[in-house]
Short mmCIF file of C-alpha atoms in Angstrom, two decimals:
data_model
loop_
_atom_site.label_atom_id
_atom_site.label_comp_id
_atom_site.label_asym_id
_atom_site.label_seq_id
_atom_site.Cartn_x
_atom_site.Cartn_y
_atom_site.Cartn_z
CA UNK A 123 15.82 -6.75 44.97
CA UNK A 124 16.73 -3.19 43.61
CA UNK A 125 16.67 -2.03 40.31
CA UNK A 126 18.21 1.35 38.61
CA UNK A 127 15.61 3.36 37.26
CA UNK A 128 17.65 6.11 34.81
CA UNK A 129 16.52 9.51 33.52
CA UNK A 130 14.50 8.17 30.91
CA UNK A 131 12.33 6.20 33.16
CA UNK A 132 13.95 2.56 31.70
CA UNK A 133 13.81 -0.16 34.30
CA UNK A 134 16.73 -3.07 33.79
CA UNK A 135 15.29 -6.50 35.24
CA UNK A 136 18.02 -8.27 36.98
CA UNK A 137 19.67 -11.74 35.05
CA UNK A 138 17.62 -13.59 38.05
CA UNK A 139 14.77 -12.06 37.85
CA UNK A 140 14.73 -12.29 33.58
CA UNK A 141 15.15 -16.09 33.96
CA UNK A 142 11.84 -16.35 35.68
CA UNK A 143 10.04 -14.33 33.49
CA UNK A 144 10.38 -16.22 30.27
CA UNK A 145 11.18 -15.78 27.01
CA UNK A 146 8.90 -12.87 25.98
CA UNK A 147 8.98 -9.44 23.70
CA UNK A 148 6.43 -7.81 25.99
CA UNK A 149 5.13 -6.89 29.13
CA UNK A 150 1.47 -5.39 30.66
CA UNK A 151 2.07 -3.40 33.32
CA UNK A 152 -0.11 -1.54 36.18
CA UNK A 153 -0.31 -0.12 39.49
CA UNK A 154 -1.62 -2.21 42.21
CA UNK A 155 -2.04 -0.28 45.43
CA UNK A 156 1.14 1.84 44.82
CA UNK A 157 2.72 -1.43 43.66
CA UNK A 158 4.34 -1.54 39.95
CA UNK A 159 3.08 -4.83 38.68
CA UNK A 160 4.57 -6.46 35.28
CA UNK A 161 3.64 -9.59 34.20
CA UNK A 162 4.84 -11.13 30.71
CA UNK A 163 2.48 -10.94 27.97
CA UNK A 164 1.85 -14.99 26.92
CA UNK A 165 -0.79 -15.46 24.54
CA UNK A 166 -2.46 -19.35 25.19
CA UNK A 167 -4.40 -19.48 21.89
CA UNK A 168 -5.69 -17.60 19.08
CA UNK A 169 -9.12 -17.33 20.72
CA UNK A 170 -7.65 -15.61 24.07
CA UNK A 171 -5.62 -13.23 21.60
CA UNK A 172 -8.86 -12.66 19.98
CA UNK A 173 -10.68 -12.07 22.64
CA UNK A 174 -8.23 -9.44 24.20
CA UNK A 175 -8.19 -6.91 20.91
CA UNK A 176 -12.31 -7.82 19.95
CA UNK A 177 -13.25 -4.68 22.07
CA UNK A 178 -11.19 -2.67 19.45
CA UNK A 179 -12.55 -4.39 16.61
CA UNK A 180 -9.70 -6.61 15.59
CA UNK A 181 -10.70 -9.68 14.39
CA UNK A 182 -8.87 -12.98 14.36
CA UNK A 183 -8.05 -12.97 10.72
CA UNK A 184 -6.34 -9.55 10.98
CA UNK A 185 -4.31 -10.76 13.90
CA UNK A 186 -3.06 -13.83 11.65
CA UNK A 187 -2.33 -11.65 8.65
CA UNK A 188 -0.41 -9.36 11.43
CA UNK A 189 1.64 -12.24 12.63
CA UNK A 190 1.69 -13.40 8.83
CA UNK A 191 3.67 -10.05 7.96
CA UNK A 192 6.13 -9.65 11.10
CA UNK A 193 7.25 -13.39 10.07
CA UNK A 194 7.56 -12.28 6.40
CA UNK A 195 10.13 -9.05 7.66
CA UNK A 196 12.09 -11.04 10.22
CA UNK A 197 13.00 -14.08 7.70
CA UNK A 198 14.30 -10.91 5.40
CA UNK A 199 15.91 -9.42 7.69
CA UNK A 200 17.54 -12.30 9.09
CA UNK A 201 15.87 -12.51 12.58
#
């Protein structure tokens, strides 16, 4: 499958391919071998999430009063 890459390097994935991916706000990407790799970012539990941002000293707690305050703007805004 092609996609369009435009002038501002912004990829569009494809209805099909969107559907497969899952209802997520973000993505990781890399290269593999030349290969662009993107896989959807899916957090299983607090503890994974926590263990991802530990090496940058972000505890658990600040993660929860992160999520605590994004919740907090989206109800007041409507979202």
């Amino acid at each position: 499958m092609l996609v369009r890459v435009s002038p501002q390097w912004q990829i569009t994935i494809p209805t099909a391919l969107r559907a497969r991916f899952g209802q997520t706000r973000q993505a990781e990407l890399r290269m593999e071998n030349g290969v662009l790799m993107v896989r959807p970012v899916i957090a299983s539990s607090a503890d994974w999430v926590e263990s991802q941002f530990a090496p940058q000293g972000i505890t658990k707690e600040v993660l929860w009063e992160a999520m605590r305050v994004i919740e907090a703007r989206r109800r007041k805004a409507g979202i």
